[in-house]
Coordinates of C-alpha atoms in Angstrom, one line a residue:
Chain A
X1 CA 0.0 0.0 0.0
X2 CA 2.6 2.2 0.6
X3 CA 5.0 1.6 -2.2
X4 CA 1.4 1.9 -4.3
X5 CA 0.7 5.2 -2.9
X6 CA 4.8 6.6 -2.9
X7 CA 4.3 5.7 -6.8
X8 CA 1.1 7.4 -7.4
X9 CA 3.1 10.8 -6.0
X10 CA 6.3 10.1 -7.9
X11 CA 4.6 9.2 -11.5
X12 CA 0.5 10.0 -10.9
X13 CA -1.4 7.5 -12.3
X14 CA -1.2 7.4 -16.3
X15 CA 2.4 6.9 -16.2
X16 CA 1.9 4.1 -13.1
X17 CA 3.1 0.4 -13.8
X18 CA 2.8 -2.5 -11.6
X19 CA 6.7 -2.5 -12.3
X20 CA 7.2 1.2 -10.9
X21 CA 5.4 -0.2 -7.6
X22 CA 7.2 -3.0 -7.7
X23 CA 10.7 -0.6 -7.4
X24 CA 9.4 1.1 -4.5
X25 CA 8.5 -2.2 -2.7
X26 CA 11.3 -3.7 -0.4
X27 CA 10.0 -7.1 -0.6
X28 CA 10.0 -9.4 -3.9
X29 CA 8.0 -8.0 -6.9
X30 CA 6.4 -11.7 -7.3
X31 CA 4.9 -11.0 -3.9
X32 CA 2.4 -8.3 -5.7
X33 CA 1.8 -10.7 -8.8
X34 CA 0.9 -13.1 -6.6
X35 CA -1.7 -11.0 -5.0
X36 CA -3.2 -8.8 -6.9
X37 CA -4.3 -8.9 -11.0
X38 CA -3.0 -5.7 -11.8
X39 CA -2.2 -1.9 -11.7
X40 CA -6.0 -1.2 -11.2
X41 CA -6.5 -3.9 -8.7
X42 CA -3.6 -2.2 -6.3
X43 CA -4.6 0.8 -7.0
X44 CA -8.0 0.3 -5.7
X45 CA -7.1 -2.0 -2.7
X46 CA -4.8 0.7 -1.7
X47 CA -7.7 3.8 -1.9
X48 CA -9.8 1.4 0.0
X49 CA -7.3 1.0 2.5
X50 CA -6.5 4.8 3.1
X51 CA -10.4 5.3 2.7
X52 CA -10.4 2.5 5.9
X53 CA -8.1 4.0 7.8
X54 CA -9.7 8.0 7.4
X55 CA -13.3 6.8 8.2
X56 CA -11.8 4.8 11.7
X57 CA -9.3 7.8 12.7
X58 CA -12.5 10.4 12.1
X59 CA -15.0 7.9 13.8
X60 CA -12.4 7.2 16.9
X61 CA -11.5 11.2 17.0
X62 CA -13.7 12.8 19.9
X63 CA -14.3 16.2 18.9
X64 CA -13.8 19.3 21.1
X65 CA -15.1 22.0 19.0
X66 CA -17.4 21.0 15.9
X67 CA -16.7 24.8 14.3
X68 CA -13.5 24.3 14.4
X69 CA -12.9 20.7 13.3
X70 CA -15.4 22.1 10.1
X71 CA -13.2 25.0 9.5
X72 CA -10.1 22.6 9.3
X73 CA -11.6 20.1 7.0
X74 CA -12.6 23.1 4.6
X75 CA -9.2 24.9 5.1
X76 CA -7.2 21.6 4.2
X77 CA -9.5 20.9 1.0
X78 CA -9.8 24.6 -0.2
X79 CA -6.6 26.5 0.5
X80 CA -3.8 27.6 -2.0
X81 CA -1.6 25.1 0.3
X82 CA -3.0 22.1 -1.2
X83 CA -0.9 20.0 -3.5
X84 CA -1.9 20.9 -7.1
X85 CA -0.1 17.4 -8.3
X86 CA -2.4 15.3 -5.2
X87 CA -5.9 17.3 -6.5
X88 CA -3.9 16.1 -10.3
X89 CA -3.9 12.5 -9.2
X90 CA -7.3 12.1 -7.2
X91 CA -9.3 13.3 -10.1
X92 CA -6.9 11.0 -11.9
X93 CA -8.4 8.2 -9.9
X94 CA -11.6 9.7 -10.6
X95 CA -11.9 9.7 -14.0
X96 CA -11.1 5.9 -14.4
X97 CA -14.5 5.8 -12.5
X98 CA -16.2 7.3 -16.3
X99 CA -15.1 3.1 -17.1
X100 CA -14.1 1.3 -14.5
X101 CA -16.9 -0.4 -11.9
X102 CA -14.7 -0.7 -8.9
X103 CA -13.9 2.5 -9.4
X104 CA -16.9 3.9 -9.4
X105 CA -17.9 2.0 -6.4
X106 CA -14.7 3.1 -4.8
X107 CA -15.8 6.7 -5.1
X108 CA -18.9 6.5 -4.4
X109 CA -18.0 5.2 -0.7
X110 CA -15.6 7.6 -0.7
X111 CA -18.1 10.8 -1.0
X112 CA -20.4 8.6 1.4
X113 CA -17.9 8.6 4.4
X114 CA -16.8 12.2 3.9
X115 CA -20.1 13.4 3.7
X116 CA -21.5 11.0 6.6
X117 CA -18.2 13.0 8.9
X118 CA -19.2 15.8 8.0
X119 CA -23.3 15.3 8.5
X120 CA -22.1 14.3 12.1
X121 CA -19.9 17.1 12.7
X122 CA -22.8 19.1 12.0
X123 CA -25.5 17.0 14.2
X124 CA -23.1 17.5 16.6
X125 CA -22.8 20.9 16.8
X126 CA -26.3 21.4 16.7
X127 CA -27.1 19.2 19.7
X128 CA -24.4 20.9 21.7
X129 CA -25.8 24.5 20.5
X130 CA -23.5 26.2 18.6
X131 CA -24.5 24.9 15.5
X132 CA -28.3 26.2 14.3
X133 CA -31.0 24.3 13.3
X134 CA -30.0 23.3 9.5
X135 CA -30.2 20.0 7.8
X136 CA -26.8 18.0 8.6
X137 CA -27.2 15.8 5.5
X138 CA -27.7 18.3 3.2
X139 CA -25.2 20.5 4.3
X140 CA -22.6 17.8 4.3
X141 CA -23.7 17.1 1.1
X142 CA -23.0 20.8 -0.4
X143 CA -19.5 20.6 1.1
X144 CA -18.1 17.0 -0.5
X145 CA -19.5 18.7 -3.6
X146 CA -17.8 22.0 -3.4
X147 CA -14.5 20.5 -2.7
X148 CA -14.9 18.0 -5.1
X149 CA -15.6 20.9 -7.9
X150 CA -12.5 22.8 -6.2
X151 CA -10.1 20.1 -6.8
X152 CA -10.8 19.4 -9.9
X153 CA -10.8 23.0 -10.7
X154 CA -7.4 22.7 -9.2
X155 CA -6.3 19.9 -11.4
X156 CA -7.7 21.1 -14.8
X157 CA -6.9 24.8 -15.2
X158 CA -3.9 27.2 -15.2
X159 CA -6.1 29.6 -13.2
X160 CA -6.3 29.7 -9.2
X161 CA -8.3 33.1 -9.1
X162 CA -11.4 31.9 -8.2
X163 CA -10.1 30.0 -5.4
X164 CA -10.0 33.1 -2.8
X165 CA -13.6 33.9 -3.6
X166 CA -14.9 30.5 -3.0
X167 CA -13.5 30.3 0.3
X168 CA -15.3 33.6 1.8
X169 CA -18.0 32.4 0.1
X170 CA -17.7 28.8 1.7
X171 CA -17.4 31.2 5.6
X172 CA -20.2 33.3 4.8
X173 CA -22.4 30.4 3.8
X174 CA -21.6 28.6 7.0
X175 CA -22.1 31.7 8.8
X176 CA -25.5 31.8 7.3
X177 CA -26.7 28.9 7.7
X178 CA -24.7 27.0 10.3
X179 CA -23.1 28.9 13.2
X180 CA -24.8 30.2 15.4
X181 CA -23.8 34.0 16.3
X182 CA -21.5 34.2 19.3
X183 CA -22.7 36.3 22.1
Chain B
X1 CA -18.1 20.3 -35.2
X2 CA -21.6 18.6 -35.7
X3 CA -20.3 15.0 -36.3
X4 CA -17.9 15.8 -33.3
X5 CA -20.2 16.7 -31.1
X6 CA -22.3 13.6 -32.6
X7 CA -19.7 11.1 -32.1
X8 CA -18.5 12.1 -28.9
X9 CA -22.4 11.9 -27.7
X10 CA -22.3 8.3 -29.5
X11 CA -19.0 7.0 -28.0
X12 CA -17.7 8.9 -25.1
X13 CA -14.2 10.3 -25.3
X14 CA -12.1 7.4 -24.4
X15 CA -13.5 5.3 -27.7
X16 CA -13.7 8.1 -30.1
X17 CA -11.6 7.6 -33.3
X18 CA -11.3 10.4 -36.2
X19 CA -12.6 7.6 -38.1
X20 CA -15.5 7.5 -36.3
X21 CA -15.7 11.6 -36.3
X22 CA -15.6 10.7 -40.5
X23 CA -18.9 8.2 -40.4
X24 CA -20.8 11.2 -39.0
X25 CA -19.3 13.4 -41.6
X26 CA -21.6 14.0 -44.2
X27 CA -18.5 15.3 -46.4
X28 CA -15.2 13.3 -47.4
X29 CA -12.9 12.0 -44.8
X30 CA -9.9 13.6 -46.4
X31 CA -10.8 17.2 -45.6
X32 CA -11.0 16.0 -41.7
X33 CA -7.6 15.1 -42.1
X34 CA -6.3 17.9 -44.2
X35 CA -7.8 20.6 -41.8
X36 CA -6.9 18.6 -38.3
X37 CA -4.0 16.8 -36.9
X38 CA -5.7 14.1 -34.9
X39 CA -9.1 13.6 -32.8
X40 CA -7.3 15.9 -29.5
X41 CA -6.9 18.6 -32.5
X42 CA -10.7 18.1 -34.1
X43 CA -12.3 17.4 -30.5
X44 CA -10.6 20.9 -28.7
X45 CA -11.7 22.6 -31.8
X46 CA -15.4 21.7 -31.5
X47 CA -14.8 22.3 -27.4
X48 CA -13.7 26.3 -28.5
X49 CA -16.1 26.4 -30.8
X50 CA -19.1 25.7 -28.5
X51 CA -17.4 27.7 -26.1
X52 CA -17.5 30.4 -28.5
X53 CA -21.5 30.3 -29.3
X54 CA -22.1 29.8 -25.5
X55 CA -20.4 33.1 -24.8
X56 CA -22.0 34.9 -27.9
X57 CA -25.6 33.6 -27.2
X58 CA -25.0 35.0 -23.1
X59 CA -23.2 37.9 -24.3
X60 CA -26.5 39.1 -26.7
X61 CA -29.5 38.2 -25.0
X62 CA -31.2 41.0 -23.0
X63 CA -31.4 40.0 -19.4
X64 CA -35.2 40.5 -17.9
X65 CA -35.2 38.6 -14.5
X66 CA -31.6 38.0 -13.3
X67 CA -33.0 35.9 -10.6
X68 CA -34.9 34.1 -12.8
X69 CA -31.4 33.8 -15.4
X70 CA -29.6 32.4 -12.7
X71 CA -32.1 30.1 -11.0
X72 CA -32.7 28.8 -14.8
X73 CA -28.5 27.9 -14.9
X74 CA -28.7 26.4 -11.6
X75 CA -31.2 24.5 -12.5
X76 CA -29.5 23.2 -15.5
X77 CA -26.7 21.6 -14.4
X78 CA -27.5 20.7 -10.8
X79 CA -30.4 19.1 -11.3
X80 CA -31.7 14.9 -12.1
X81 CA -33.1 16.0 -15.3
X82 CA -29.2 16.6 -16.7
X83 CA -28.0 13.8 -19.0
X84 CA -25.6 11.6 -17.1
X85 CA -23.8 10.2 -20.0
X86 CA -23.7 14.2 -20.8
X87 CA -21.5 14.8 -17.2
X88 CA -19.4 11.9 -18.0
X89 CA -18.1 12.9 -21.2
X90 CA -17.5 16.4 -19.8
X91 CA -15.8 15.2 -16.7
X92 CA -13.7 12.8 -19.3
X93 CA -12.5 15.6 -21.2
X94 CA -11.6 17.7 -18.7
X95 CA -9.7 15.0 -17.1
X96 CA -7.2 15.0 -20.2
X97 CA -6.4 18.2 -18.7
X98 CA -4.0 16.6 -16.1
X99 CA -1.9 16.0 -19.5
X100 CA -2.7 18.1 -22.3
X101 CA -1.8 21.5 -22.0
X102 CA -4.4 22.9 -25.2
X103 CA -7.4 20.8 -23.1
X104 CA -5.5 22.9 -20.0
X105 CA -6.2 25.9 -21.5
X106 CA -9.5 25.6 -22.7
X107 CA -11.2 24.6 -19.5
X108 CA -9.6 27.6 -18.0
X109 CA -11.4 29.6 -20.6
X110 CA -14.3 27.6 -20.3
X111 CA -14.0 28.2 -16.5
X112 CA -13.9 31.9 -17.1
X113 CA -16.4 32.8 -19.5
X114 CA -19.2 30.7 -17.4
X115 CA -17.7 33.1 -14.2
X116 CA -18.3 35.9 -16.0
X117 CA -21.3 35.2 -17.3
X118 CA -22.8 34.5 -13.9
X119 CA -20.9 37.9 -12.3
X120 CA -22.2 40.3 -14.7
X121 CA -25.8 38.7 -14.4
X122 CA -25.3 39.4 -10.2
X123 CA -24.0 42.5 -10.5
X124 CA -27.0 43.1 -13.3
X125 CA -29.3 42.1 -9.9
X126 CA -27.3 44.6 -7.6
X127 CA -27.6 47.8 -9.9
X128 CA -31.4 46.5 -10.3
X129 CA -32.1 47.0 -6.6
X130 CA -33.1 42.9 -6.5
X131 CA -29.8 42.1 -5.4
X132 CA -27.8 42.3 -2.5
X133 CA -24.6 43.9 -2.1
X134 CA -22.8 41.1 -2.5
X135 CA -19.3 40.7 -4.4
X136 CA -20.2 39.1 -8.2
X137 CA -16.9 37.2 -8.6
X138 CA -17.0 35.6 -5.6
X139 CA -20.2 34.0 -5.9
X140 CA -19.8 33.7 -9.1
X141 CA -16.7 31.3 -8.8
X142 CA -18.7 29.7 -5.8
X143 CA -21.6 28.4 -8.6
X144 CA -19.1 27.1 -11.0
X145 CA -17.3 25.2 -8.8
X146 CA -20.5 23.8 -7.6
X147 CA -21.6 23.3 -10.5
X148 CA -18.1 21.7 -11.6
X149 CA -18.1 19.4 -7.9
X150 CA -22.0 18.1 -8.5
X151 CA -21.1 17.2 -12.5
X152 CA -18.3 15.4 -11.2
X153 CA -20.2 13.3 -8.6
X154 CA -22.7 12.5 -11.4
X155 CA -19.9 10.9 -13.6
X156 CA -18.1 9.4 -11.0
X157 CA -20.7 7.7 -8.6
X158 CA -23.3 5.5 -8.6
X159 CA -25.7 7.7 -6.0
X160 CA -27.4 10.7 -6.5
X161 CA -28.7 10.6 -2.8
X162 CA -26.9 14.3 -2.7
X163 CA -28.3 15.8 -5.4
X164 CA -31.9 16.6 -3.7
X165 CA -29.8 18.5 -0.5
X166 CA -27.0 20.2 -2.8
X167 CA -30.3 21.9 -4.7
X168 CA -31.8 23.1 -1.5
X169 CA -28.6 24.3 -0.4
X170 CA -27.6 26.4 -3.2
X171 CA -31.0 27.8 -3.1
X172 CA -30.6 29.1 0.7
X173 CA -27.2 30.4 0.3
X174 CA -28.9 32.9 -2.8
X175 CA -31.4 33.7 -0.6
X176 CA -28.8 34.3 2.5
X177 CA -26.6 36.0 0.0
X178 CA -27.6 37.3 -3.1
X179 CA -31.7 37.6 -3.4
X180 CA -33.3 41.1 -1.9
X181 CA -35.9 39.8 -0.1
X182 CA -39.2 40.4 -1.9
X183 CA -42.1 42.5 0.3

């Protein structure tokens, strides 16, 4: 998994080979033959796996202030600091979902488990009163989408003018609709 | 550009041929190869040349209702009515982006035009007195890259679950941000 995702970095994934993986794995190379069909194959396993291991790090995570844990999961998505070449490679991975079933199922879990964090950061917040009364689900929903457009945005244009405006925008819509006013 | 357009509808991206480009062309094959280096060359062409009428048709028509405009553009891409085969070849082209620099730039055009289409309609709204004082680019960008984050998700997952509370949401944040209320 971590020779697949070390190679994904180094080449992203058009240039990828199940021999590129095998050079950054210590063990034998027949090891991966053995296990796996093909590029695609440990390609997946491995998005499953650091899918896996995000959904049980947010699910163990006990959360001290559901504002700020929001803020940070917008600031790390939407933010001039983040990786042009990842954004490149995750809608990479993306498009193969256009032909690719596992793929497709791969990405669909993926936008589930985000959004379900998210949705519970929000529940959260609005049982403890900070948050107002707004629809979790379909806030969460608005947010996987609007980082999903911003990465891809990211990844296919020359242009990164847009990105300041869209996060005000992102703050004022939670202002509006989320956060409660502080006394 | 008709039998482009045609084709690409037919077969998606990753299957179109310029041979295939020539069975929709009504004229001979020969001038498709004298006039265009390859399907990238004919298929960026047609991409610029769409872009092109788009911007003309915007550019022309006499804006009654800007609400009404840009509830009608909402509405057209973030909504189940829009082709999902549509999305994916959109999302497919755009992902040749990651390595073709001419597909680079046009998506950053494409990107800009849309923008600016969608700011001058707001700022239209906010010399009308219907609008708020809000800032045009901003929520301008905000709309495309939700528009470009939901047209994603349609091409790359098998649920649409988000769809319903994405529509809702971009609805309220107008109404928090841009629409005057009405008396």
């Amino acid at each position: 998994m971590a020779a697949t995702t070390r190679s994904l970095r180094e080449h992203g994934y058009a240039d990828l080979t199940i021999e590129k993986i095998g050079d950054e794995f210590e063990k034998s190379q027949s090891l991966i033959y053995h296990h796996y069909d093909g590029k695609d194959d440990l390609v997946i396993a491995t998005l499953e796996f650091v899918l896996d291991r995000y959904s049980e790090q947010v699910t163990a995570q006990s959360v001290e202030d559901p504002k700020h844990s929001l803020e940070t999961v917008v600031t790390q998505f939407v933010d001039d600091d983040w990786e042009s070449r990842l954004a490149a490679t995750l809608f990479e991975l993306r498009a193969q979902a256009i032909h690719d079933e596992a793929y497709r199922e791969h990405f669909t879990r993926s936008d589930d488990v985000f959004e379900q964090y998210l949705a519970d950061l929000i529940a959260d917040g609005i049982e403890r009163g900070v948050f107002k009364e707004c629809d979790p689900n379909a806030t969460a929903a608005t947010l996987v989408t609007l980082i999903n457009g911003a990465t891809v945005r990211r990844a296919s244009t020359r242009d990164d003018a847009w990105l300041e405006g869209v996060r005000s925008e992102i703050d004022a819509y939670l202002e509006a609709r989320v956060y409660r006013d502080e006394e």
